[in-house]
Amino acid sequence: MTERVRLLTLYPDELNIYADRGNLLFLRKRCEWRGIEFEAKEAGPGESFSPEEADLIYIGGGQDRDQEAVGADLLETKEEAVTAFVEMGKPLLAVCGGFQLLGRRWSSGDGEEREGLGVFDVSTERGTGKRLIGAVAVEANLLGERLLVAGFENHAGRTRLGVGATPFGTVIAGYGNNGEDGTEGVLRMNSIGTYLHGPLLPKNPRLADLLLALALSPNDPNPPGLAPLEDSLEMAAHQEALDAALRNRKNRNRRSRVRTG
Ligand code: GLN
Protein backbone atom coordinates (compact mmCIF):
# COMPACT_ATOMS: atom_id res chain seq x y z
CA MET A 1 0.00 0.00 0.00
CA THR A 2 1.37 3.45 -0.89
CA GLU A 3 1.90 5.68 2.10
CA ARG A 4 0.37 9.12 1.82
CA VAL A 5 0.50 12.38 3.76
CA ARG A 6 -2.26 14.94 3.26
CA LEU A 7 -1.11 18.32 4.50
CA LEU A 8 -3.71 21.00 5.13
CA THR A 9 -2.50 24.60 5.44
CA LEU A 10 -4.80 27.10 7.11
CA TYR A 11 -4.87 30.64 5.67
CA PRO A 12 -1.81 30.22 3.41
CA ASP A 13 -2.40 33.63 1.79
CA GLU A 14 -2.82 35.53 5.06
CA LEU A 15 -0.45 33.74 7.43
CA ASN A 16 2.79 33.09 5.62
CA ILE A 17 5.35 35.47 7.03
CA TYR A 18 9.04 34.46 7.23
CA ALA A 19 9.35 31.50 4.91
CA ASP A 20 6.38 29.54 6.19
CA ARG A 21 6.13 28.22 2.65
CA GLY A 22 9.63 26.79 3.05
CA ASN A 23 8.31 24.56 5.81
CA LEU A 24 5.61 23.24 3.49
CA LEU A 25 8.01 22.64 0.63
CA PHE A 26 10.37 20.82 2.98
CA LEU A 27 7.61 18.46 4.14
CA ARG A 28 6.68 17.76 0.51
CA LYS A 29 10.27 17.06 -0.51
CA ARG A 30 10.96 14.73 2.40
CA CYS A 31 7.92 12.70 1.42
CA GLU A 32 8.73 12.66 -2.29
CA TRP A 33 12.35 11.64 -1.66
CA ARG A 34 11.02 8.61 0.20
CA GLY A 35 8.32 7.67 -2.29
CA ILE A 36 5.56 8.77 0.08
CA GLU A 37 2.63 10.35 -1.73
CA PHE A 38 2.08 13.96 -0.71
CA GLU A 39 -1.09 16.00 -1.14
CA ALA A 40 -1.31 19.66 -0.20
CA LYS A 41 -4.68 21.23 0.52
CA GLU A 42 -5.59 24.67 1.79
CA ALA A 43 -8.41 26.21 3.77
CA GLY A 44 -8.67 29.99 3.61
CA PRO A 45 -11.28 32.49 4.80
CA GLY A 46 -14.81 31.10 4.68
CA GLU A 47 -13.64 27.55 3.96
CA SER A 48 -14.39 24.70 6.31
CA PHE A 49 -12.85 21.22 6.27
CA SER A 50 -13.33 17.82 7.83
CA PRO A 51 -10.67 16.50 10.23
CA GLU A 52 -10.77 13.20 8.31
CA GLU A 53 -9.45 14.94 5.18
CA ALA A 54 -6.00 15.73 6.58
CA ASP A 55 -3.09 13.96 8.25
CA LEU A 56 -1.11 17.06 9.21
CA ILE A 57 -2.18 20.69 9.68
CA TYR A 58 0.05 23.74 9.38
CA ILE A 59 -0.81 27.31 10.35
CA GLY A 60 1.84 29.98 9.99
CA GLY A 61 2.67 33.41 11.35
CA GLY A 62 1.41 36.80 10.33
CA GLN A 63 1.45 40.51 10.88
CA ASP A 64 -0.99 41.74 13.52
CA ARG A 65 -3.39 42.95 10.83
CA ASP A 66 -3.41 39.55 9.08
CA GLN A 67 -4.10 37.84 12.38
CA GLU A 68 -6.93 40.26 13.11
CA ALA A 69 -8.34 39.56 9.64
CA VAL A 70 -8.59 35.78 10.09
CA GLY A 71 -9.24 35.46 13.85
CA ALA A 72 -13.04 35.64 13.66
CA ASP A 73 -13.18 33.44 10.56
CA LEU A 74 -11.15 30.76 12.31
CA LEU A 75 -13.72 30.63 15.10
CA GLU A 76 -16.67 30.68 12.70
CA THR A 77 -15.58 28.19 10.09
CA LYS A 78 -12.86 25.95 11.54
CA GLU A 79 -13.21 25.68 15.32
CA GLU A 80 -14.85 22.26 15.48
CA ALA A 81 -12.65 20.68 12.83
CA VAL A 82 -9.35 21.93 14.29
CA THR A 83 -10.36 20.88 17.81
CA ALA A 84 -11.44 17.42 16.66
CA PHE A 85 -8.26 17.01 14.60
CA VAL A 86 -6.04 17.78 17.60
CA GLU A 87 -8.09 15.58 19.92
CA MET A 88 -7.77 12.67 17.47
CA GLY A 89 -4.03 12.81 18.22
CA LYS A 90 -3.16 13.99 14.73
CA PRO A 91 -0.17 16.35 14.36
CA LEU A 92 -0.59 20.09 13.91
CA LEU A 93 2.14 22.71 13.78
CA ALA A 94 1.15 26.30 14.60
CA VAL A 95 3.82 28.97 14.26
CA CYS A 96 3.90 32.39 15.96
CA GLY A 97 0.70 34.23 14.93
CA GLY A 98 -0.96 30.86 14.26
CA PHE A 99 0.13 29.65 17.71
CA GLN A 100 -1.41 32.75 19.33
CA LEU A 101 -4.70 32.28 17.42
CA LEU A 102 -5.04 28.73 18.70
CA GLY A 103 -4.76 29.81 22.36
CA ARG A 104 -7.63 30.86 24.59
CA ARG A 105 -7.19 34.61 24.24
CA TRP A 106 -4.87 36.91 22.35
CA SER A 107 -4.43 40.59 21.82
CA SER A 108 -2.38 42.28 19.13
CA GLY A 109 -1.46 45.74 17.89
CA ASP A 110 -4.78 47.46 18.62
CA GLY A 111 -4.68 46.21 22.23
CA GLU A 112 -8.15 44.65 22.00
CA GLU A 113 -8.42 41.25 23.66
CA ARG A 114 -9.84 38.58 21.35
CA GLU A 115 -11.13 35.08 21.81
CA GLY A 116 -8.91 32.36 20.35
CA LEU A 117 -9.73 28.79 19.42
CA GLY A 118 -8.78 27.46 22.87
CA VAL A 119 -7.18 24.36 21.37
CA PHE A 120 -4.07 25.24 23.35
CA ASP A 121 -4.32 26.28 26.99
CA VAL A 122 -2.31 29.48 26.55
CA SER A 123 -3.13 33.21 26.46
CA THR A 124 -1.23 35.99 24.75
CA GLU A 125 -1.01 39.59 25.82
CA ARG A 126 0.43 42.42 23.82
CA GLY A 127 3.79 43.16 25.41
CA THR A 128 4.49 46.71 26.46
CA GLY A 129 8.25 46.31 26.14
CA LYS A 130 10.40 45.59 23.09
CA ARG A 131 9.62 42.93 20.51
CA LEU A 132 11.25 39.62 21.29
CA ILE A 133 13.50 39.06 18.30
CA GLY A 134 16.46 36.85 17.57
CA ALA A 135 17.93 33.41 17.18
CA VAL A 136 16.59 30.86 19.62
CA ALA A 137 17.57 27.38 20.77
CA VAL A 138 15.16 25.11 22.57
CA GLU A 139 15.39 21.73 24.22
CA ALA A 140 12.17 19.89 23.40
CA ASN A 141 10.77 16.44 23.86
CA LEU A 142 8.60 14.78 21.25
CA LEU A 143 7.52 11.13 21.24
CA GLY A 144 9.92 10.54 24.11
CA GLU A 145 12.84 11.85 22.07
CA ARG A 146 14.99 14.76 23.26
CA LEU A 147 15.36 17.28 20.47
CA LEU A 148 17.48 20.39 20.16
CA VAL A 149 15.47 22.78 18.03
CA ALA A 150 16.98 25.93 16.54
CA GLY A 151 15.15 28.82 14.96
CA PHE A 152 14.30 32.49 14.89
CA GLU A 153 11.62 34.39 16.78
CA ASN A 154 10.04 37.81 16.24
CA HIS A 155 6.97 38.64 18.31
CA ALA A 156 5.49 41.39 20.40
CA GLY A 157 2.99 39.08 22.09
CA ARG A 158 3.83 37.48 25.44
CA THR A 159 2.30 34.06 25.83
CA ARG A 160 1.64 32.34 29.16
CA LEU A 161 0.75 28.70 29.64
CA GLY A 162 -2.35 27.65 31.57
CA VAL A 163 -1.78 25.65 34.76
CA GLY A 164 -1.95 22.21 33.16
CA ALA A 165 -0.34 23.06 29.83
CA THR A 166 2.95 21.49 28.73
CA PRO A 167 5.50 23.67 26.94
CA PHE A 168 6.93 22.45 23.65
CA GLY A 169 10.35 22.97 25.17
CA THR A 170 12.70 24.86 27.45
CA VAL A 171 14.61 27.88 26.20
CA ILE A 172 18.37 27.44 26.06
CA ALA A 173 18.96 30.75 24.28
CA GLY A 174 16.50 33.40 23.14
CA TYR A 175 13.17 34.50 24.65
CA GLY A 176 10.51 31.85 24.01
CA ASN A 177 6.92 32.39 25.11
CA ASN A 178 7.44 35.55 27.13
CA GLY A 179 11.15 36.10 27.83
CA GLU A 180 10.60 35.36 31.52
CA ASP A 181 9.61 31.84 32.44
CA GLY A 182 11.97 29.88 30.16
CA THR A 183 9.16 28.06 28.34
CA GLU A 184 8.82 27.84 24.57
CA GLY A 185 5.59 26.99 22.80
CA VAL A 186 3.08 24.40 23.84
CA LEU A 187 2.54 20.70 23.23
CA ARG A 188 -0.90 19.13 23.37
CA MET A 189 -1.11 15.46 22.40
CA ASN A 190 0.75 15.52 19.06
CA SER A 191 0.12 19.16 18.25
CA ILE A 192 2.72 21.89 18.66
CA GLY A 193 2.45 25.66 19.00
CA THR A 194 5.78 27.50 18.76
CA TYR A 195 7.32 30.93 18.21
CA LEU A 196 10.05 29.45 16.01
CA HIS A 197 9.45 30.71 12.50
CA GLY A 198 9.96 29.24 9.13
CA PRO A 199 12.35 27.92 8.00
CA LEU A 200 11.93 25.99 11.21
CA LEU A 201 11.64 22.59 9.54
CA PRO A 202 14.53 22.86 7.03
CA LYS A 203 16.76 23.77 9.98
CA ASN A 204 15.37 20.94 12.10
CA PRO A 205 14.90 17.91 9.85
CA ARG A 206 14.37 15.57 12.81
CA LEU A 207 11.35 17.61 13.89
CA ALA A 208 9.99 17.49 10.34
CA ASP A 209 10.37 13.71 10.27
CA LEU A 210 8.67 13.22 13.64
CA LEU A 211 5.70 15.25 12.35
CA LEU A 212 5.59 13.13 9.19
CA ALA A 213 5.84 9.91 11.18
CA LEU A 214 2.92 11.09 13.32
CA ALA A 215 0.96 12.04 10.20
CA LEU A 216 1.42 8.49 8.90
CA SER A 217 0.58 6.78 12.24
CA PRO A 218 -1.18 9.26 14.53
CA ASN A 219 -2.24 6.79 17.18
CA ASP A 220 0.98 4.90 17.48
CA PRO A 221 3.02 6.00 20.54
CA ASN A 222 6.05 4.60 18.71
CA PRO A 223 5.49 5.35 15.03
CA PRO A 224 7.79 3.44 12.70
CA GLY A 225 10.87 5.44 11.70
CA LEU A 226 11.10 6.89 8.20
CA ALA A 227 13.84 5.94 5.77
CA PRO A 228 16.93 8.07 6.51
CA LEU A 229 17.83 10.85 4.07
CA GLU A 230 21.13 12.52 3.28
CA ASP A 231 20.84 15.50 5.64
CA SER A 232 24.32 17.03 5.66
CA LEU A 233 23.15 20.43 4.35
CA GLU A 234 20.20 20.49 6.74
CA MET A 235 22.40 19.57 9.69
CA ALA A 236 24.88 22.30 8.74
CA ALA A 237 21.96 24.79 8.75
CA HIS A 238 20.82 23.39 12.10
CA GLN A 239 24.29 23.81 13.61
CA GLU A 240 24.62 27.33 12.22
CA ALA A 241 21.25 28.32 13.73
CA LEU A 242 22.17 26.78 17.11
CA ASP A 243 25.54 28.55 17.09
CA ALA A 244 23.83 31.88 16.29
CA ALA A 245 21.48 31.46 19.25
CA LEU A 246 24.30 30.55 21.61
CA ARG A 247 26.44 33.46 20.37
CA ASN A 248 23.54 35.85 21.05
CA ARG A 249 23.13 34.49 24.54
CA LYS A 250 26.81 35.02 25.25
CA ASN A 251 26.69 38.60 23.92
CA ARG A 252 23.55 39.40 25.89
CA ASN A 253 25.09 38.04 29.09
CA ARG A 254 28.22 40.03 28.47
CA ARG A 255 26.23 43.24 27.89
CA SER A 256 24.17 42.72 31.04
CA ARG A 257 27.35 42.09 33.07
CA VAL A 258 28.81 45.35 31.78
CA ARG A 259 25.63 47.23 32.72
CA THR A 260 25.31 45.75 36.21
CA GLY A 261 29.02 45.58 36.93
N1 GLN B 1 1.60 39.53 15.53
C1 GLN B 1 2.17 38.64 16.47
C2 GLN B 1 3.16 39.26 17.43
O1 GLN B 1 3.96 40.11 17.08
C3 GLN B 1 2.77 37.48 15.72
C4 GLN B 1 3.92 37.90 14.88
C5 GLN B 1 4.41 36.86 13.94
O2 GLN B 1 3.71 35.91 13.55
N2 GLN B 1 5.64 37.09 13.58
O3 GLN B 1 3.13 38.92 18.58
Tab-separated table of N, CA and C and ligand atoms in Angstrom, residues 17-18 61-64 67 96-97 100 126 131 154-157 197, ligand 1:
chain	number	residue	atom	x	y	z
A	17	ILE	N	4.207	34.571	6.862
A	17	ILE	CA	5.346	35.466	7.031
A	17	ILE	C	6.611	34.615	7.265
A	18	TYR	N	7.763	35.135	6.921
A	18	TYR	CA	9.044	34.461	7.225
A	18	TYR	C	9.135	33.028	6.750
A	61	GLY	N	2.667	32.133	10.625
A	61	GLY	CA	2.673	33.408	11.345
A	61	GLY	C	2.168	34.542	10.473
A	62	GLY	N	1.908	35.678	11.113
A	62	GLY	CA	1.408	36.798	10.327
A	62	GLY	C	1.615	38.111	11.044
A	63	GLN	N	1.462	39.175	10.283
A	63	GLN	CA	1.449	40.513	10.880
A	63	GLN	C	0.201	40.605	11.743
A	64	ASP	N	0.194	41.559	12.679
A	64	ASP	CA	-0.991	41.737	13.523
A	64	ASP	C	-2.253	41.877	12.680
A	67	GLN	N	-3.518	38.649	11.302
A	67	GLN	CA	-4.096	37.844	12.379
A	67	GLN	C	-5.504	38.332	12.719
A	96	CYS	N	3.992	30.966	15.603
A	96	CYS	CA	3.897	32.386	15.963
A	96	CYS	C	2.458	32.909	15.955
A	97	GLY	N	2.063	33.710	14.952
A	97	GLY	CA	0.697	34.234	14.933
A	97	GLY	C	-0.325	33.094	14.984
A	100	GLN	N	-0.609	31.843	18.488
A	100	GLN	CA	-1.412	32.748	19.330
A	100	GLN	C	-2.905	32.548	19.068
A	126	ARG	N	-0.467	41.547	24.558
A	126	ARG	CA	0.427	42.423	23.817
A	126	ARG	C	1.495	42.903	24.801
A	131	ARG	N	9.946	44.199	21.169
A	131	ARG	CA	9.621	42.934	20.513
A	131	ARG	C	10.683	41.904	20.890
A	154	ASN	N	10.292	36.369	16.398
A	154	ASN	CA	10.036	37.810	16.241
A	154	ASN	C	8.583	38.055	16.613
A	155	HIS	N	8.347	38.428	17.861
A	155	HIS	CA	6.966	38.641	18.307
A	155	HIS	C	6.893	39.710	19.376
A	156	ALA	N	5.746	40.412	19.354
A	156	ALA	CA	5.486	41.390	20.403
A	156	ALA	C	4.683	40.708	21.513
A	157	GLY	N	3.863	39.755	21.131
A	157	GLY	CA	2.993	39.076	22.091
A	157	GLY	C	3.790	38.303	23.133
A	197	HIS	N	9.971	30.480	13.848
A	197	HIS	CA	9.449	30.711	12.502
A	197	HIS	C	10.015	29.777	11.472
B	1	GLN	N1	1.600	39.532	15.528
B	1	GLN	C1	2.167	38.641	16.468
B	1	GLN	C2	3.164	39.264	17.433
B	1	GLN	O1	3.962	40.111	17.079
B	1	GLN	C3	2.772	37.483	15.719
B	1	GLN	C4	3.921	37.901	14.879
B	1	GLN	C5	4.409	36.860	13.939
B	1	GLN	O2	3.714	35.910	13.545
B	1	GLN	N2	5.637	37.093	13.578
B	1	GLN	O3	3.133	38.919	18.579
